[in-house]
PDB file of C-alpha atoms in Angstrom:
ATOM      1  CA  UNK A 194     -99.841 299.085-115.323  1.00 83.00           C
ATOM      2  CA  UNK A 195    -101.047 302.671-115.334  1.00 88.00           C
ATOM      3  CA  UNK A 196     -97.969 305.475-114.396  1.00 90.00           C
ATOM      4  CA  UNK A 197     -98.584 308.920-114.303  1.00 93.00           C
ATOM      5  CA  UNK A 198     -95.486 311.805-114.897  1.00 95.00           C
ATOM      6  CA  UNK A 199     -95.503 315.197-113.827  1.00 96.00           C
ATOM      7  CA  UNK A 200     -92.919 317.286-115.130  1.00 93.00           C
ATOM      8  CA  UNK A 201     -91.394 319.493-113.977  1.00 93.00           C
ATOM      9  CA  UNK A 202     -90.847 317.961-109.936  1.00 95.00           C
ATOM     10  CA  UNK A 203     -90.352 321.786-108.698  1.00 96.00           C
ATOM     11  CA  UNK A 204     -90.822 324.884-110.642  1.00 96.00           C
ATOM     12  CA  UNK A 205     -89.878 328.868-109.513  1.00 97.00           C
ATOM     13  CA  UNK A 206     -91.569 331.848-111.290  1.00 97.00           C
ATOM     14  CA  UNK A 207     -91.979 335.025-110.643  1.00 97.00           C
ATOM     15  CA  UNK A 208     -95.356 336.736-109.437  1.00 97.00           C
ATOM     16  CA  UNK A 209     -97.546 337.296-112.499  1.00 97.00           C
ATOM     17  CA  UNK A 210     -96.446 335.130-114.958  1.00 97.00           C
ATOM     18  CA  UNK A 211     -98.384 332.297-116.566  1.00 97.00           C
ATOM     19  CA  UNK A 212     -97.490 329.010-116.105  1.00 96.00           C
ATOM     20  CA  UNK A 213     -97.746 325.308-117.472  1.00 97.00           C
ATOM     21  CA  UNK A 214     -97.697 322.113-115.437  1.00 97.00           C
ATOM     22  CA  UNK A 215     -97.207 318.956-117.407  1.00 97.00           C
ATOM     23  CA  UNK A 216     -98.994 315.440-116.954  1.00 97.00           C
ATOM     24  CA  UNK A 217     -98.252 312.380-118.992  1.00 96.00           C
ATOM     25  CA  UNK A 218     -99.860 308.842-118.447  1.00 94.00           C
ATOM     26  CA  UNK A 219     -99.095 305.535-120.202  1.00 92.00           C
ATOM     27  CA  UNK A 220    -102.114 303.793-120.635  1.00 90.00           C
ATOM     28  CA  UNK A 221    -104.960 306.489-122.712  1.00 89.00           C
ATOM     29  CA  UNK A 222    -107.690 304.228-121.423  1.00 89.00           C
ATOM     30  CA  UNK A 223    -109.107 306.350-118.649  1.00 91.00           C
ATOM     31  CA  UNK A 224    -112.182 307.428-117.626  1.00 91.00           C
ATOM     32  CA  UNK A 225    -111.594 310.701-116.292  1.00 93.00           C
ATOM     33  CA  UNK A 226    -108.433 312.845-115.125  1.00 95.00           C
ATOM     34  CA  UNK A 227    -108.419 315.238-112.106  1.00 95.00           C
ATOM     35  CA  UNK A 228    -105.422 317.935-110.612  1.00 97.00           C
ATOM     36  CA  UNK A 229    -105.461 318.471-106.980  1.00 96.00           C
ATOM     37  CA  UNK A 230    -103.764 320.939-105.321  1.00 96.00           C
ATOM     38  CA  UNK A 231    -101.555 319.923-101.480  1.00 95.00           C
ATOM     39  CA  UNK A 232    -100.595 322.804 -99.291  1.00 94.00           C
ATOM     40  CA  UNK A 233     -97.893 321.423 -96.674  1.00 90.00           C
ATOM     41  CA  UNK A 234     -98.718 319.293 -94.282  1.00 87.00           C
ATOM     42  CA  UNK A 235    -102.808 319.373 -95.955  1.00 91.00           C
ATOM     43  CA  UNK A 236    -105.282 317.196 -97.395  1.00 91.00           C
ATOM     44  CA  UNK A 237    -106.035 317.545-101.079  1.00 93.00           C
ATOM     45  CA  UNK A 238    -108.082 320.214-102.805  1.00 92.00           C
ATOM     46  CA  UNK A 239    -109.725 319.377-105.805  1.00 92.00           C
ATOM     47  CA  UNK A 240    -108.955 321.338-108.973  1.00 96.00           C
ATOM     48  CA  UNK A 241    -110.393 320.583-111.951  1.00 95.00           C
ATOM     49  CA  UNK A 242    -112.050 317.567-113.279  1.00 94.00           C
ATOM     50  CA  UNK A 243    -111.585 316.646-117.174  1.00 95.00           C
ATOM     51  CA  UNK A 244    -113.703 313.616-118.393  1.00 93.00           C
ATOM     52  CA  UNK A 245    -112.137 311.203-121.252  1.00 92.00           C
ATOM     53  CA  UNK A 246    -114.735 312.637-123.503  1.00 92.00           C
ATOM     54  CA  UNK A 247    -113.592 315.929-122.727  1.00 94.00           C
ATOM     55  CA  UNK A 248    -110.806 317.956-124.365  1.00 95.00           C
ATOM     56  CA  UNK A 249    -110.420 320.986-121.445  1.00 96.00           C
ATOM     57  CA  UNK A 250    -111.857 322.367-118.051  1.00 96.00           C
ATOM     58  CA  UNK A 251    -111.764 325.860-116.821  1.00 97.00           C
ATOM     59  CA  UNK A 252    -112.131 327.512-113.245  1.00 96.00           C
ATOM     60  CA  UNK A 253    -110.820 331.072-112.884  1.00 97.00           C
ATOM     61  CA  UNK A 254    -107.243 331.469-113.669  1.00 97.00           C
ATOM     62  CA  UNK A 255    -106.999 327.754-113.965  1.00 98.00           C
ATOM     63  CA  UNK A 256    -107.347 325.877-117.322  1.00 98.00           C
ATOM     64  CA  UNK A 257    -106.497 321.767-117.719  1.00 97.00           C
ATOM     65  CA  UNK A 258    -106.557 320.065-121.237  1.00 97.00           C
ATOM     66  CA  UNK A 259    -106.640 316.707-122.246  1.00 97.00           C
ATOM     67  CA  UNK A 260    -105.593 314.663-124.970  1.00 96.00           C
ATOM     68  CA  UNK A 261    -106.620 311.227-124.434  1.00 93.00           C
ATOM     69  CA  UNK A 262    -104.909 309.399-127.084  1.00 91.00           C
ATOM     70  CA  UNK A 263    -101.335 310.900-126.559  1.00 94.00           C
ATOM     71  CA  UNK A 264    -101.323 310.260-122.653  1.00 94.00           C
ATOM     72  CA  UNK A 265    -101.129 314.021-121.916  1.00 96.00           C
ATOM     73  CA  UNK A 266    -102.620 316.841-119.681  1.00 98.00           C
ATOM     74  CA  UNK A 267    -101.365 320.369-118.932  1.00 98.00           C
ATOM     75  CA  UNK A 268    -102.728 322.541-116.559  1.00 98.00           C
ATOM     76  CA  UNK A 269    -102.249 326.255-117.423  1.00 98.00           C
ATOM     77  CA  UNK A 270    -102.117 328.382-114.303  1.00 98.00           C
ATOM     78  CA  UNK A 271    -102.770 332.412-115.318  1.00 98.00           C
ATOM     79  CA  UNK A 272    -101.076 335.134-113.581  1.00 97.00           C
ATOM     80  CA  UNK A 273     -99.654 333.291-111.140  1.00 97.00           C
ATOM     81  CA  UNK A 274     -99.538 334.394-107.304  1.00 97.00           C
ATOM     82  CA  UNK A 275     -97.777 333.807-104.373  1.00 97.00           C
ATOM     83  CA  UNK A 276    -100.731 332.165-103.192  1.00 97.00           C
ATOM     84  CA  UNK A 277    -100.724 329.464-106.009  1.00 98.00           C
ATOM     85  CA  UNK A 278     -97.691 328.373-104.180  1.00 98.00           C
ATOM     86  CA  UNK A 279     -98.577 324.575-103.268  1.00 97.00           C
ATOM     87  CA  UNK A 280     -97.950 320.902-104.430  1.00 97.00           C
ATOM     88  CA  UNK A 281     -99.785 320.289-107.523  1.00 98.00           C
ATOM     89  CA  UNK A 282    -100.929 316.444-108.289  1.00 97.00           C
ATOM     90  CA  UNK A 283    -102.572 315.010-111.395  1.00 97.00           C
ATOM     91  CA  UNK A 284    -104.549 311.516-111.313  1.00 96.00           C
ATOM     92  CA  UNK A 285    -106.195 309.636-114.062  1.00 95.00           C
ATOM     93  CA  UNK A 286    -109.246 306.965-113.201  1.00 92.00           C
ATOM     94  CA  UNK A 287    -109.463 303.607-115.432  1.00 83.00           C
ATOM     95  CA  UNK A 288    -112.696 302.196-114.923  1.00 59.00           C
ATOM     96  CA  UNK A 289    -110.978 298.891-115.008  1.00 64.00           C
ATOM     97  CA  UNK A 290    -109.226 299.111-112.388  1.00 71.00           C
ATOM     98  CA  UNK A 291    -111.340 301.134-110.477  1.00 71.00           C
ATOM     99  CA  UNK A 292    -108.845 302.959-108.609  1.00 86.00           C
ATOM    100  CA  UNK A 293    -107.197 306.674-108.881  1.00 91.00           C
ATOM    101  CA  UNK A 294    -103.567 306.531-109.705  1.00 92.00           C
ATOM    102  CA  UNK A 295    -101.650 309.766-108.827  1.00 94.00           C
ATOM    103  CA  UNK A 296     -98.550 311.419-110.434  1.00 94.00           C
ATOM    104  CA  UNK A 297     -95.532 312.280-108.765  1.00 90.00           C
ATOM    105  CA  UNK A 298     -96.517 316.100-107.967  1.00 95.00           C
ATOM    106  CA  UNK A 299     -95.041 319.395-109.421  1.00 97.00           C
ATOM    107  CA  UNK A 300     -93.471 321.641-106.294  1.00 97.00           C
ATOM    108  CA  UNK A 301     -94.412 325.409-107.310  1.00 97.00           C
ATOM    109  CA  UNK A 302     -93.207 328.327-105.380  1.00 98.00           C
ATOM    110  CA  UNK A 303     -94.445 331.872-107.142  1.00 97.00           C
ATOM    111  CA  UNK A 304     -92.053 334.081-105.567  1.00 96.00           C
ATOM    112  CA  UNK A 305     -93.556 337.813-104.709  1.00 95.00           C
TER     113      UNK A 305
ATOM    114  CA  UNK B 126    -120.452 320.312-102.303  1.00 69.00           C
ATOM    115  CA  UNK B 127    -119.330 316.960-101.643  1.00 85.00           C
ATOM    116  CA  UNK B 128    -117.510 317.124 -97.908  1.00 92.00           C
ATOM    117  CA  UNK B 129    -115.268 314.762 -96.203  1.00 95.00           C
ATOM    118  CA  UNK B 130    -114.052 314.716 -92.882  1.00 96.00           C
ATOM    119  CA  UNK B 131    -111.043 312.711 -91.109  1.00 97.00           C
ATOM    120  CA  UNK B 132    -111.024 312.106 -87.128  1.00 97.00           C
ATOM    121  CA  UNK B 133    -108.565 313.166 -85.285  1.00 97.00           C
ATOM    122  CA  UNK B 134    -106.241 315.478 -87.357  1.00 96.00           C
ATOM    123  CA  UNK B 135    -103.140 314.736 -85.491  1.00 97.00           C
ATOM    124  CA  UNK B 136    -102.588 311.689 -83.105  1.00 97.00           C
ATOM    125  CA  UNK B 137     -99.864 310.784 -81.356  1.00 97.00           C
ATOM    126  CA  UNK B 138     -99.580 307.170 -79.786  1.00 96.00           C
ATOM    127  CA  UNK B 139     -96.810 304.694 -78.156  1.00 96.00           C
ATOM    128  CA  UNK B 140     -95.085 302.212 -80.077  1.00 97.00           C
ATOM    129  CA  UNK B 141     -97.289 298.851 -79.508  1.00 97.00           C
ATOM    130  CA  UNK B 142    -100.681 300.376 -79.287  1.00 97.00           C
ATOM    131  CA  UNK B 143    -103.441 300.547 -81.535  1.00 97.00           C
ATOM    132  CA  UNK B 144    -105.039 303.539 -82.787  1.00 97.00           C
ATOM    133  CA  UNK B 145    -108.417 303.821 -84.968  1.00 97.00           C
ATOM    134  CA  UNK B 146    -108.641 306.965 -87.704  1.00 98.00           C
ATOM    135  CA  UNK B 147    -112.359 308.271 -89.272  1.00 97.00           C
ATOM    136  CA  UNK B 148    -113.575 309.279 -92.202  1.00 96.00           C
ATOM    137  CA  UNK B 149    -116.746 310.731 -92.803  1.00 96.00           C
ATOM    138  CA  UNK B 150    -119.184 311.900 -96.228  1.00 93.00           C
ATOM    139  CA  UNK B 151    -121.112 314.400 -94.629  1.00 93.00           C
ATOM    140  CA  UNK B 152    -123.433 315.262 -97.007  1.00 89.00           C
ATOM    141  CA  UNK B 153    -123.127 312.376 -99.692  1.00 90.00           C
ATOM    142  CA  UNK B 154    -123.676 308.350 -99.414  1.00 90.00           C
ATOM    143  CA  UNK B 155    -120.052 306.969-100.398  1.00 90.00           C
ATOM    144  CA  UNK B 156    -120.598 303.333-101.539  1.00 87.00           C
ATOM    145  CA  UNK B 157    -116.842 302.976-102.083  1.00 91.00           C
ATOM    146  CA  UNK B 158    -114.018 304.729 -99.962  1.00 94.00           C
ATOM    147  CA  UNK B 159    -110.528 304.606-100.178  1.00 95.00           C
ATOM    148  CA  UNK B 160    -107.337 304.933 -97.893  1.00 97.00           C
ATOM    149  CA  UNK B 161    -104.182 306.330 -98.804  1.00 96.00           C
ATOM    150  CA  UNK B 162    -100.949 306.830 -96.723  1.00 96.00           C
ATOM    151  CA  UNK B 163     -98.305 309.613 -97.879  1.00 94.00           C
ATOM    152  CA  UNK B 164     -94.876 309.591 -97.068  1.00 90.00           C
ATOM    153  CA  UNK B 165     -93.175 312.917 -96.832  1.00 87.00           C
ATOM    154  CA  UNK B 166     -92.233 314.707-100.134  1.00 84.00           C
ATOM    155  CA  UNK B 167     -94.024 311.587-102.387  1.00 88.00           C
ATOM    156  CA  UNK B 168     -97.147 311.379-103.823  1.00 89.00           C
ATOM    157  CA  UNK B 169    -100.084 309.191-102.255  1.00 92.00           C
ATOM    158  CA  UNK B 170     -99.876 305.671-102.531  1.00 92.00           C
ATOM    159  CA  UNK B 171    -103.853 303.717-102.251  1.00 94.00           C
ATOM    160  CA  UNK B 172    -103.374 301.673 -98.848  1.00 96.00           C
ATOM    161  CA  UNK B 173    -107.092 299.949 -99.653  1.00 95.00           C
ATOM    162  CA  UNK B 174    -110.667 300.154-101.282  1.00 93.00           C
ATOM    163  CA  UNK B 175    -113.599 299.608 -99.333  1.00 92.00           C
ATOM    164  CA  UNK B 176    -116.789 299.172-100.239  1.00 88.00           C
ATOM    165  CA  UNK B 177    -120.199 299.440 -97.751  1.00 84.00           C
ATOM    166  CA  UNK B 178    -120.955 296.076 -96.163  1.00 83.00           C
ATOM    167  CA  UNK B 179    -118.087 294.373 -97.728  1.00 85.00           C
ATOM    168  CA  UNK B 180    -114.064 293.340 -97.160  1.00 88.00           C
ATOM    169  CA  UNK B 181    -111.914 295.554 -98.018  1.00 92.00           C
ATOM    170  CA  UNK B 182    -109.665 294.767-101.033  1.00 93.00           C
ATOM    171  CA  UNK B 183    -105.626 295.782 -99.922  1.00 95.00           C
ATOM    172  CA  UNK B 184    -103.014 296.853-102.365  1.00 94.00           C
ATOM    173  CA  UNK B 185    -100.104 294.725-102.969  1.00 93.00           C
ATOM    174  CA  UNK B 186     -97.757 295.004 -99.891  1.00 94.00           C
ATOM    175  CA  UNK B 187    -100.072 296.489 -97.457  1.00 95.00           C
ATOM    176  CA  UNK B 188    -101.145 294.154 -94.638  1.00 95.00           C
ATOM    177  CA  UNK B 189    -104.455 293.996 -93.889  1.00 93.00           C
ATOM    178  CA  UNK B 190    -104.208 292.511 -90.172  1.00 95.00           C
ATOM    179  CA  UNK B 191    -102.091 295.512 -89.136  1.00 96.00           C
ATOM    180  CA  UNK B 192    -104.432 297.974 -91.052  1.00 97.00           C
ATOM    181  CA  UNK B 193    -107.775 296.870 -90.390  1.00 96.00           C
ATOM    182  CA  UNK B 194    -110.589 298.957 -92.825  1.00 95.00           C
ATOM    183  CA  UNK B 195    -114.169 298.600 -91.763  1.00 91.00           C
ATOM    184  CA  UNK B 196    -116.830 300.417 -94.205  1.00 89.00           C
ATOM    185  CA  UNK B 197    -120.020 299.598 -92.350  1.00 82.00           C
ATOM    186  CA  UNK B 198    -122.248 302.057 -93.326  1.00 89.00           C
ATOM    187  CA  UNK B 199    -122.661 304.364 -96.295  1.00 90.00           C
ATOM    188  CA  UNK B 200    -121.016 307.416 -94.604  1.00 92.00           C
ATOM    189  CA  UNK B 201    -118.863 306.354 -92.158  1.00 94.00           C
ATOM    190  CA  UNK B 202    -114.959 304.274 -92.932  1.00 95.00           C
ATOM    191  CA  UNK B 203    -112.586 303.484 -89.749  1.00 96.00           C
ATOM    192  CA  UNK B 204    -108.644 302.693 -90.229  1.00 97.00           C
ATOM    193  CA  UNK B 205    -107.262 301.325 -87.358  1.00 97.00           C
ATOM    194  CA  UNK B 206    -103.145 300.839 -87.276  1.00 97.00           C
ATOM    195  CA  UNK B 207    -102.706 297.783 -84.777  1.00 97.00           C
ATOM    196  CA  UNK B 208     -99.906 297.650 -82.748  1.00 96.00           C
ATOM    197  CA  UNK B 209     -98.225 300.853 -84.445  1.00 97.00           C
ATOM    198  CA  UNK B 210     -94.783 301.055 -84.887  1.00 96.00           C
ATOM    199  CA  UNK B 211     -92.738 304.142 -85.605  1.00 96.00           C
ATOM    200  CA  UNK B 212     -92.388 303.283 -89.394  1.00 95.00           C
ATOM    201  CA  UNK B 213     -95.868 303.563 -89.307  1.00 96.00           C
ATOM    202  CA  UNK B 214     -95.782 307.093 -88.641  1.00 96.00           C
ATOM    203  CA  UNK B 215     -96.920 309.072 -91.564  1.00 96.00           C
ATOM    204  CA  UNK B 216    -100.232 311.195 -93.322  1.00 97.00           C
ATOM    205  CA  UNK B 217    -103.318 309.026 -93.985  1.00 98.00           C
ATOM    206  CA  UNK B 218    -105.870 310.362 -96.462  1.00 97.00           C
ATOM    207  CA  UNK B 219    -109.093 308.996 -96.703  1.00 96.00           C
ATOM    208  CA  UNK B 220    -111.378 309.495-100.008  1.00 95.00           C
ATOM    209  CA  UNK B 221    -114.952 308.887-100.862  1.00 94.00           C
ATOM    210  CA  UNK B 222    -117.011 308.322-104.261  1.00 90.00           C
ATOM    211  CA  UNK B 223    -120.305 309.397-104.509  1.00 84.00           C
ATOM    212  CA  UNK B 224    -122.409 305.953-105.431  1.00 77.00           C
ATOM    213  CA  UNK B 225    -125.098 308.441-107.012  1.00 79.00           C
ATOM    214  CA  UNK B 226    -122.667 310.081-109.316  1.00 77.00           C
ATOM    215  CA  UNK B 227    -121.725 309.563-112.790  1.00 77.00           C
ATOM    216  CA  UNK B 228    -118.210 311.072-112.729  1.00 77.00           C
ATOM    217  CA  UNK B 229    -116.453 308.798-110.572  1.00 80.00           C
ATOM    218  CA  UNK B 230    -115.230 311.601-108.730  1.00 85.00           C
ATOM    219  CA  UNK B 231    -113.292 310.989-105.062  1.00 89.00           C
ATOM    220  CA  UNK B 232    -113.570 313.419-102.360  1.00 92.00           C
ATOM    221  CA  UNK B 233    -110.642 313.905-100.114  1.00 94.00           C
ATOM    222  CA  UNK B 234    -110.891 314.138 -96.544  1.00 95.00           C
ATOM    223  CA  UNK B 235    -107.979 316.738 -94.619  1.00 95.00           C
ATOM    224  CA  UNK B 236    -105.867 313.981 -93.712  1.00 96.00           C
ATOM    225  CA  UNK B 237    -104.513 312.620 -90.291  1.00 97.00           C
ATOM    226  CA  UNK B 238    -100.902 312.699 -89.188  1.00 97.00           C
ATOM    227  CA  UNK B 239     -99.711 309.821 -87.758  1.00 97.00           C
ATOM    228  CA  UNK B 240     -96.472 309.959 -85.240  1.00 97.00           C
ATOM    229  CA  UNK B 241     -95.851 306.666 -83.713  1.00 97.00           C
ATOM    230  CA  UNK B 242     -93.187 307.136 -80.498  1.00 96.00           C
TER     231      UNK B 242
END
């Protein structure tokens, strides 16, 4: 059974600084992997999209990485803003079980 | 890009009654949606999959005569919650896959808040 980790649960930074967001999944045989972003009380926006033969994605400030075989996926968040200040989920897909299993979220406040 | 849309945002409905939740692709033919519920401060848990023209399959624990899932056409997916009760008060969040894509991407839809009095 597919279980997906996000550490840390909450994180606190300052305006400006980079940041790292941590994934982990147990079973490496997915087909793709996908961070969403949850402002309070919202729907989910969509992030970035890494597929298994992938190693990394990019979009702005935003950079996710994969690596497959050791169950792991970072998302690298550049000069961070108050703005950036959301719920951030990870989710892998496994064709097998044709379903999207989600992580337990990392809360992020960037404090201005 | 790929947009999905949830009807009503907020509802608000007596304990006993029955209450019916949309989700829309507007511009893309989902063959398969899906229906998650959110508790607050937890991640999403997958209520059901449905797929166009066919049953919907339920997770493990969810009852499927209280939450009935009807996919009957390639954009359109209905939830109702029969005869709500106030533990079934929380955020629904309906996705959609694009049959036509390779990426097995889902597409969210805003979600609809749920308070059952």
């Amino acid at each position: 059974k597919q279980e997906v980790t996000q550490i840390p649960a909450a994180l606190s930074v300052p305006e400006g600084e980079n940041l790292v967001l941590n994934c982990s999944f147990t079973d490496s045989a997915i087909y793709n992997l996908q961070w969403f972003r949850q402002d309070p009380g919202k729907g989910l926006t969509s992030l970035l999209l890494i597929q298994s033969s992938q190693r990394e994605q990019t979009s702005g400030r935003l950079n996710a990485s994969l690596d497959k075989s050791s169950g792991r996926s970072t998302l690298y968040i550049a000069a961070s803003q108050p703005g950036d200040s959301a719920t951030y989920l990870c989710a892998v897909y496994g064709g097998a079980t044709n379903k999207l299993i989600f992580g337990t979220g990392t809360l992020l406040a960037v404090q201005p | 890009g790929a947009v999905v849309s949830q009807h009503p945002s907020r509802v608000i409905c007596k304990s006993g009654t029955s209450v019916k939740i949309e989700c829309r692709s507007l511009d893309f033919q989902a063959t398969t949606m899906f229906w998650y519920r959110q508790f607050p401060k937890q991640s999403l848990m997958l209520m059901a999959t449905s797929n166009e023209g066919s049953k919907a399959t339920y997770e493990q624990g969810v009852e499927k005569d209280k939450f009935l899932i009807n996919h009957a056409s390639l954009t359109l997916s209905t939830l109702t919650v029969t005869s709500a009760h106030p533990e079934d008060s929380s955020f629904y969040i309906c996705s959609a896959r694009d049959g036509s894509s390779a990426t097995y991407e889902q597409y969210f839809g805003p979600g609809t808040r749920l308070t059952v009095t």
